[in-house]
Coordinates of C-alpha atoms and ligand atoms in Angstrom, one line a residue:
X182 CA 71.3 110.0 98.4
X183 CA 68.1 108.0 99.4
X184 CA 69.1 105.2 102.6
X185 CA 65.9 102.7 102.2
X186 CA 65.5 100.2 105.3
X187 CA 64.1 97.1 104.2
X188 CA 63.5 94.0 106.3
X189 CA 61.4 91.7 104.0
X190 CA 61.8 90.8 99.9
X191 CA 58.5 92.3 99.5
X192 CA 59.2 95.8 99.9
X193 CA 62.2 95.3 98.0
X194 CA 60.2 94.2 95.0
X195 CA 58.0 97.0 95.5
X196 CA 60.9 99.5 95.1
X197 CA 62.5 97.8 92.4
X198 CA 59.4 97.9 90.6
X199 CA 59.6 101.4 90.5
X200 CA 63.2 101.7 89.9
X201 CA 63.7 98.6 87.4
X202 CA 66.2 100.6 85.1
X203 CA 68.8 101.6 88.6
X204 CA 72.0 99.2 88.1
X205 CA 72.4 97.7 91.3
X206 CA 74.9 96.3 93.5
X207 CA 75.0 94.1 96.7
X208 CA 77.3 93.6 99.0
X209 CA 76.5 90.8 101.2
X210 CA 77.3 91.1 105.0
X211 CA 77.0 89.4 108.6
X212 CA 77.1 92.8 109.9
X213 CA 78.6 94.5 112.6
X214 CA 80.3 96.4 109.8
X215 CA 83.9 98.0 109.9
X216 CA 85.8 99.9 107.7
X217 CA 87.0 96.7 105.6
X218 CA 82.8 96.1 105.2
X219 CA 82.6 100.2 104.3
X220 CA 85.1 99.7 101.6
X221 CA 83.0 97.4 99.5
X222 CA 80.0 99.4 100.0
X223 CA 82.1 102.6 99.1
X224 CA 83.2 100.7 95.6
X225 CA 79.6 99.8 95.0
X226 CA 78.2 103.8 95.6
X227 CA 80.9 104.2 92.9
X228 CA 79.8 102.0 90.3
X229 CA 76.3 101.9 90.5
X230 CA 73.3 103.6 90.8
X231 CA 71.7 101.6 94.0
X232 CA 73.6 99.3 96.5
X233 CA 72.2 97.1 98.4
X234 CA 74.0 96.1 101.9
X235 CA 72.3 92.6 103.2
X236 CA 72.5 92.4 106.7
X237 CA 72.3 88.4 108.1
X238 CA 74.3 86.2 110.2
X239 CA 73.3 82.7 107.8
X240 CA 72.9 79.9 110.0
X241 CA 73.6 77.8 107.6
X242 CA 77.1 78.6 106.9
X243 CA 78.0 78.2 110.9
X244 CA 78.8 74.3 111.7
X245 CA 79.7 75.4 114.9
X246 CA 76.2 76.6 117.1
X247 CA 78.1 78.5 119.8
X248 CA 79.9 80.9 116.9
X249 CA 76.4 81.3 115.8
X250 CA 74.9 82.2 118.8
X251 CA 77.9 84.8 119.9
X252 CA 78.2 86.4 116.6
X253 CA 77.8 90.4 117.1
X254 CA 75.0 91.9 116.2
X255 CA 74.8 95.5 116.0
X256 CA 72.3 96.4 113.6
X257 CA 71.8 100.5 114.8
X258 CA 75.3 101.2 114.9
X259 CA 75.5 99.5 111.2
X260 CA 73.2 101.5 109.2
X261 CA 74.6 104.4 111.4
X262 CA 78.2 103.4 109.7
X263 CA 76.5 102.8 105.9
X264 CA 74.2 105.8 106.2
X265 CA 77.4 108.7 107.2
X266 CA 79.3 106.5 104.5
X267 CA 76.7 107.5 102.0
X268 CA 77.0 111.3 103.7
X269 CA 80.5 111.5 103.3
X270 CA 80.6 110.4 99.7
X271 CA 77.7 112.9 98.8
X272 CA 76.3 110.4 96.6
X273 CA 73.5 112.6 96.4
X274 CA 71.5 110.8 93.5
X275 CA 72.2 107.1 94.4
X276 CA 70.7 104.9 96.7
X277 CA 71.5 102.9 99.0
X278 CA 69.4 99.9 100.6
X279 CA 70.0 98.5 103.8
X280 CA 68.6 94.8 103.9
X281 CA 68.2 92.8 107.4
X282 CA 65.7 90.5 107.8
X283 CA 64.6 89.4 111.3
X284 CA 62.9 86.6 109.8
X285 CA 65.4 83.9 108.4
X286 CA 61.9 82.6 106.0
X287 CA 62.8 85.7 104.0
X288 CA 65.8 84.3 102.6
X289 CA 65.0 80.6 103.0
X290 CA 61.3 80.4 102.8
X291 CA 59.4 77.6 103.9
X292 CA 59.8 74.2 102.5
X293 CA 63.3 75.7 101.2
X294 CA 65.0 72.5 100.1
X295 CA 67.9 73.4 98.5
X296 CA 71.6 73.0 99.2
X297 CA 74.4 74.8 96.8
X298 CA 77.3 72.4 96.8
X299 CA 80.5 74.4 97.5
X300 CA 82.4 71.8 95.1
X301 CA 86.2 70.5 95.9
X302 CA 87.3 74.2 96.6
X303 CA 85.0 73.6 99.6
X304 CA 86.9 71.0 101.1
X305 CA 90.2 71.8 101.4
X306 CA 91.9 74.4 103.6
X307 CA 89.0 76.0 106.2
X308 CA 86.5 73.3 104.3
X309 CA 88.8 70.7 106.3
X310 CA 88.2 72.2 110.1
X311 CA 84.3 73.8 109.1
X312 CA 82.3 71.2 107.5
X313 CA 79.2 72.1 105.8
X314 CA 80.5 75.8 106.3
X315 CA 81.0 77.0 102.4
X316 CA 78.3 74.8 101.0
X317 CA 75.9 77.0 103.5
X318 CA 77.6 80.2 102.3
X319 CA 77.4 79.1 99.0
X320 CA 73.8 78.5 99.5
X321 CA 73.0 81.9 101.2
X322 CA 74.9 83.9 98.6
X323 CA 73.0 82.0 95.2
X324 CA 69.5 83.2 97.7
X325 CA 70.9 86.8 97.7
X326 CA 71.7 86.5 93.9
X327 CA 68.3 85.4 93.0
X328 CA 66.7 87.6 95.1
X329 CA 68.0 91.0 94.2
X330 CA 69.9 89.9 90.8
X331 CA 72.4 92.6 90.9
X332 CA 74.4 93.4 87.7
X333 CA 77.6 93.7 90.5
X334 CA 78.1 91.7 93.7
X335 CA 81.4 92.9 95.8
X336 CA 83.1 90.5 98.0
X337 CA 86.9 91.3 100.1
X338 CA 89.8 88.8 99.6
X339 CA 90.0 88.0 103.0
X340 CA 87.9 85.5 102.6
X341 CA 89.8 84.1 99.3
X342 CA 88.9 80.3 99.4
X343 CA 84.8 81.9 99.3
X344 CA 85.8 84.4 96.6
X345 CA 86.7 81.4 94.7
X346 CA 83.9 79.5 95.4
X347 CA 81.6 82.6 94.5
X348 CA 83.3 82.9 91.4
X349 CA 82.7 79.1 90.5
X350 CA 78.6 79.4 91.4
X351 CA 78.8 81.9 89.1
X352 CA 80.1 80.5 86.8
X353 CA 78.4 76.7 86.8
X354 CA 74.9 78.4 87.2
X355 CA 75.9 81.3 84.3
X356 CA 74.3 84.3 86.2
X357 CA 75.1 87.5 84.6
X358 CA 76.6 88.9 87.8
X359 CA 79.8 91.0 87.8
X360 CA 82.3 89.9 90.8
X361 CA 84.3 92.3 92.2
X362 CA 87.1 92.0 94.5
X363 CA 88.1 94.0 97.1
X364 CA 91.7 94.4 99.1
X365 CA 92.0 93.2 102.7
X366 CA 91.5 96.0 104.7
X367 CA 93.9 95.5 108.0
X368 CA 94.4 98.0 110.9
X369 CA 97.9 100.0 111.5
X370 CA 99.4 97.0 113.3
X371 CA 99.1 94.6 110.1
X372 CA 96.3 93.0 111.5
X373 CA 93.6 92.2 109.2
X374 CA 90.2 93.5 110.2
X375 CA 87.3 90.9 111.3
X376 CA 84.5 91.1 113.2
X377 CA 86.0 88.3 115.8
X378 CA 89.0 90.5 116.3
X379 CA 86.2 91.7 119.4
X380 CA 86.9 88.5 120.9
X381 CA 90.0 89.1 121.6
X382 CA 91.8 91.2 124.7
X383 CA 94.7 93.1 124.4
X384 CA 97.6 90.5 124.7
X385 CA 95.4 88.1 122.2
X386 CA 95.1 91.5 120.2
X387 CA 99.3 91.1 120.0
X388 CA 99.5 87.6 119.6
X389 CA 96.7 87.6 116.6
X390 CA 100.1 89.4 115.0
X391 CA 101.8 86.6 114.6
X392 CA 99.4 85.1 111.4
X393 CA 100.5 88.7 109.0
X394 CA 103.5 88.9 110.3
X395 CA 104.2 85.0 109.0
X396 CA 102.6 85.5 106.1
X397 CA 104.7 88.7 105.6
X398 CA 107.7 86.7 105.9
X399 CA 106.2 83.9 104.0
X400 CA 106.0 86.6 100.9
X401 CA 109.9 87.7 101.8
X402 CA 111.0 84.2 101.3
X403 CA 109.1 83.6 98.0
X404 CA 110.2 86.8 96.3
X405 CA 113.8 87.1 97.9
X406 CA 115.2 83.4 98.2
X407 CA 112.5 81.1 96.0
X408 CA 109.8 79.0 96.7
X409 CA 111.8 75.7 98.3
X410 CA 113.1 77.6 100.8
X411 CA 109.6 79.5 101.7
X412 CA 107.9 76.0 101.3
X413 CA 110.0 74.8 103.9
X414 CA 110.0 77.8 106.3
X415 CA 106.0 77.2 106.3
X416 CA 106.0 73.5 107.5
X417 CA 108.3 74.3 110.4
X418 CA 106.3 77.2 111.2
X419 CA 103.5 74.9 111.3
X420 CA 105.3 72.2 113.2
X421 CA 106.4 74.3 116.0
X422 CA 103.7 76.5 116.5
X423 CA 100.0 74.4 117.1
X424 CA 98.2 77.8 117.1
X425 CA 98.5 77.6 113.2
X426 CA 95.6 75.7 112.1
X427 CA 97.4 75.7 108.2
X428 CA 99.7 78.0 106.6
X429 CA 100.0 77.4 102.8
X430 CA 101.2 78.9 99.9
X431 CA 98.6 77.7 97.1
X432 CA 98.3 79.0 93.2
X433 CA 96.0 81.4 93.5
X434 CA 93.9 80.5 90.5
X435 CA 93.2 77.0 91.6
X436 CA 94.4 77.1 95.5
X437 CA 95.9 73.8 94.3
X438 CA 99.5 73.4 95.6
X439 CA 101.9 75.7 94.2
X440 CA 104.3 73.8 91.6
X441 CA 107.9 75.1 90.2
X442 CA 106.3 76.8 87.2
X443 CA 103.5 78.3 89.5
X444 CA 104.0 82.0 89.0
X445 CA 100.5 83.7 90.9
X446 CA 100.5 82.6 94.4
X447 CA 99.1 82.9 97.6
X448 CA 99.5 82.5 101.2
X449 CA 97.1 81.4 103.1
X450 CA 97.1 81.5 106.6
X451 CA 94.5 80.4 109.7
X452 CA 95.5 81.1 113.3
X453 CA 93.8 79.7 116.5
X454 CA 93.5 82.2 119.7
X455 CA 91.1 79.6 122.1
X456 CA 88.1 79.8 120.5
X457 CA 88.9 82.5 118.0
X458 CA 90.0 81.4 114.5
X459 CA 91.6 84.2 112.7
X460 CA 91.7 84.0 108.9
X461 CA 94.6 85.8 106.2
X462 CA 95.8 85.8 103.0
X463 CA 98.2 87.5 100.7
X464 CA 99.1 87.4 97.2
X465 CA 102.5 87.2 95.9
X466 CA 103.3 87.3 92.3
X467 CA 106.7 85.9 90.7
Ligands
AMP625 P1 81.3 89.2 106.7 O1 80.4 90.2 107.3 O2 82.4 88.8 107.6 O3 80.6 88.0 106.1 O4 82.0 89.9 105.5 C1 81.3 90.5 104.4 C2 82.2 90.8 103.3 O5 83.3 91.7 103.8 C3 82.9 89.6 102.7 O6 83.0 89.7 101.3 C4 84.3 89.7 103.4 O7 85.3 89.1 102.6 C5 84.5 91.2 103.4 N1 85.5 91.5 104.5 C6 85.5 91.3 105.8 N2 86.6 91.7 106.4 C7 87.4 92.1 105.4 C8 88.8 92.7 105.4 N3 89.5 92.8 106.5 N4 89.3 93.1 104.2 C9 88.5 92.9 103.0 N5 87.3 92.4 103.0 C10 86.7 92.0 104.2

């Protein structure tokens, strides 16, 4: 196992011009990496003979400056984390390529002009309370794609509305990128892991509960008792409790309301903790 540090596209074209035949796979990141983060990277050692890890809090895809500015960055303690990965795994012949650019010209260079349109799927759900947010992921993610063009790109379904709107770039631009999607990954309590769980103390920690456990109950009430009664169990969740920002249960092909013929679902939940918006989903099958 070879760990390669790279911080500009240069010296990753210079390694890839020696190893043009490696299938590759990237796993784009905002760092300060947990074990939700690990299990992509994990998947990727797995399929392929090179993984790249990018490293790179976008600017673009923050409307809001302040999250920008306090995002954690922990860029030691990260390739630390993907480097003992790699150890434990004794993926002794891949390799593995840490990518964090200081320089935000390396993904956007100068003159950069170009906005990826997120599409409808943008707008609804989190597109409604962070403008401008997905069409600047969207934007950062079809940079990473034509940068490294990997045959496999692995992305977690916590974020399910940009899974989605990954797949569709894919799709409308016909790259020949595999998506692959990954579990949420949530700690003993039920809580799903996120770099902005930080943020909170321990009381916040407890109260953060509240989204799985909803959604948990949500998924009772769909399988056990049908979707009218779990439909309406979600508005007066929603009603009585302002810390929701939405809970929906969606189709989970389209994330268009679900209707009675709907049969692959999914709940979709974002809960508000001051400044703190915590995001979860879950998929329910009838
Ligand atoms: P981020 O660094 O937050 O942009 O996340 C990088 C990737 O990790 C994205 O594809 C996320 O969906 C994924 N990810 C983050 N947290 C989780 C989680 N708890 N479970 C599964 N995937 C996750």
């Amino acid at each position: 196992m070879t760990v390669h540090f790279f911080d500009t596209v240069e010296e990753f074209n210079l390694w890839r011009s020696k190893n043009k035949k490696k299938s590759l796979g990237l796993i784009p990141t905002m760092g300060n990496l947990h074990k939700a983060h690990l299990t992509l990277l994990e998947q990727s050692l797995k399929d392929n003979q090179a993984s790249v890890l990018t490293i790179f809090v976008n600017p673009k895809q923050f409307p809001e400056d302040d999250d920008f500015k306090k995002y954690p960055r922990t860029l030691a303690n990260d390739i630390a984390l993907a480097t003992s990965l790699a150890e434990d795994m004794k993926a002794t012949k891949k390799d593995i390529i840490i990518f964090a650019p200081e320089d935000t010209s390396e993904i956007y260079p100068k003159g950069f002009n170009e906005n990826i349109e997120s599409g409808k799927i943008g707008s609804i759900l989190e597109g409604t309370f962070r403008k401008g947010h997905f069409n600047g992921m969207a934007t950062v993610v079809y940079r990473l794609f034509k940068i490294f063009t990997p045959k496999r790109a692995y992305f977690g379904k916590k974020d399910y509305q940009q899974l989605h709107i990954i797949k569709n770039i894919v799709k409308d631009y016909s790259l020949k990128i595999k998506i692959v999607s990954m579990p949420v990954v949530r700690d003993e309590s039920g809580l799903a892991l996120s770099s902005r769980n930080q943020f909170l103390n321990k009381k916040q920690m407890l109260e953060a509960l509240k989204l799985s456990q909803t959604i948990y109950e949500t998924k009772y009430l769909l399988v056990h008792e049908g979707r009218e009664l779990a439909q309406e169990f979600v508005s007066d969740v929603v009603q009585d409790n302002p810390a929701f920002n939405y809970l929906e249960i969606r189709a989970a092909d389209s994330l268009l309301p679900i209707t009675s013929k709907t049969k692959k679902m999914v709940i979709l939940g974002n809960y508000q903790i001051e400044s703190t918006r915590l995001l979860d989903n879950e998929e329910v099958k009838l």
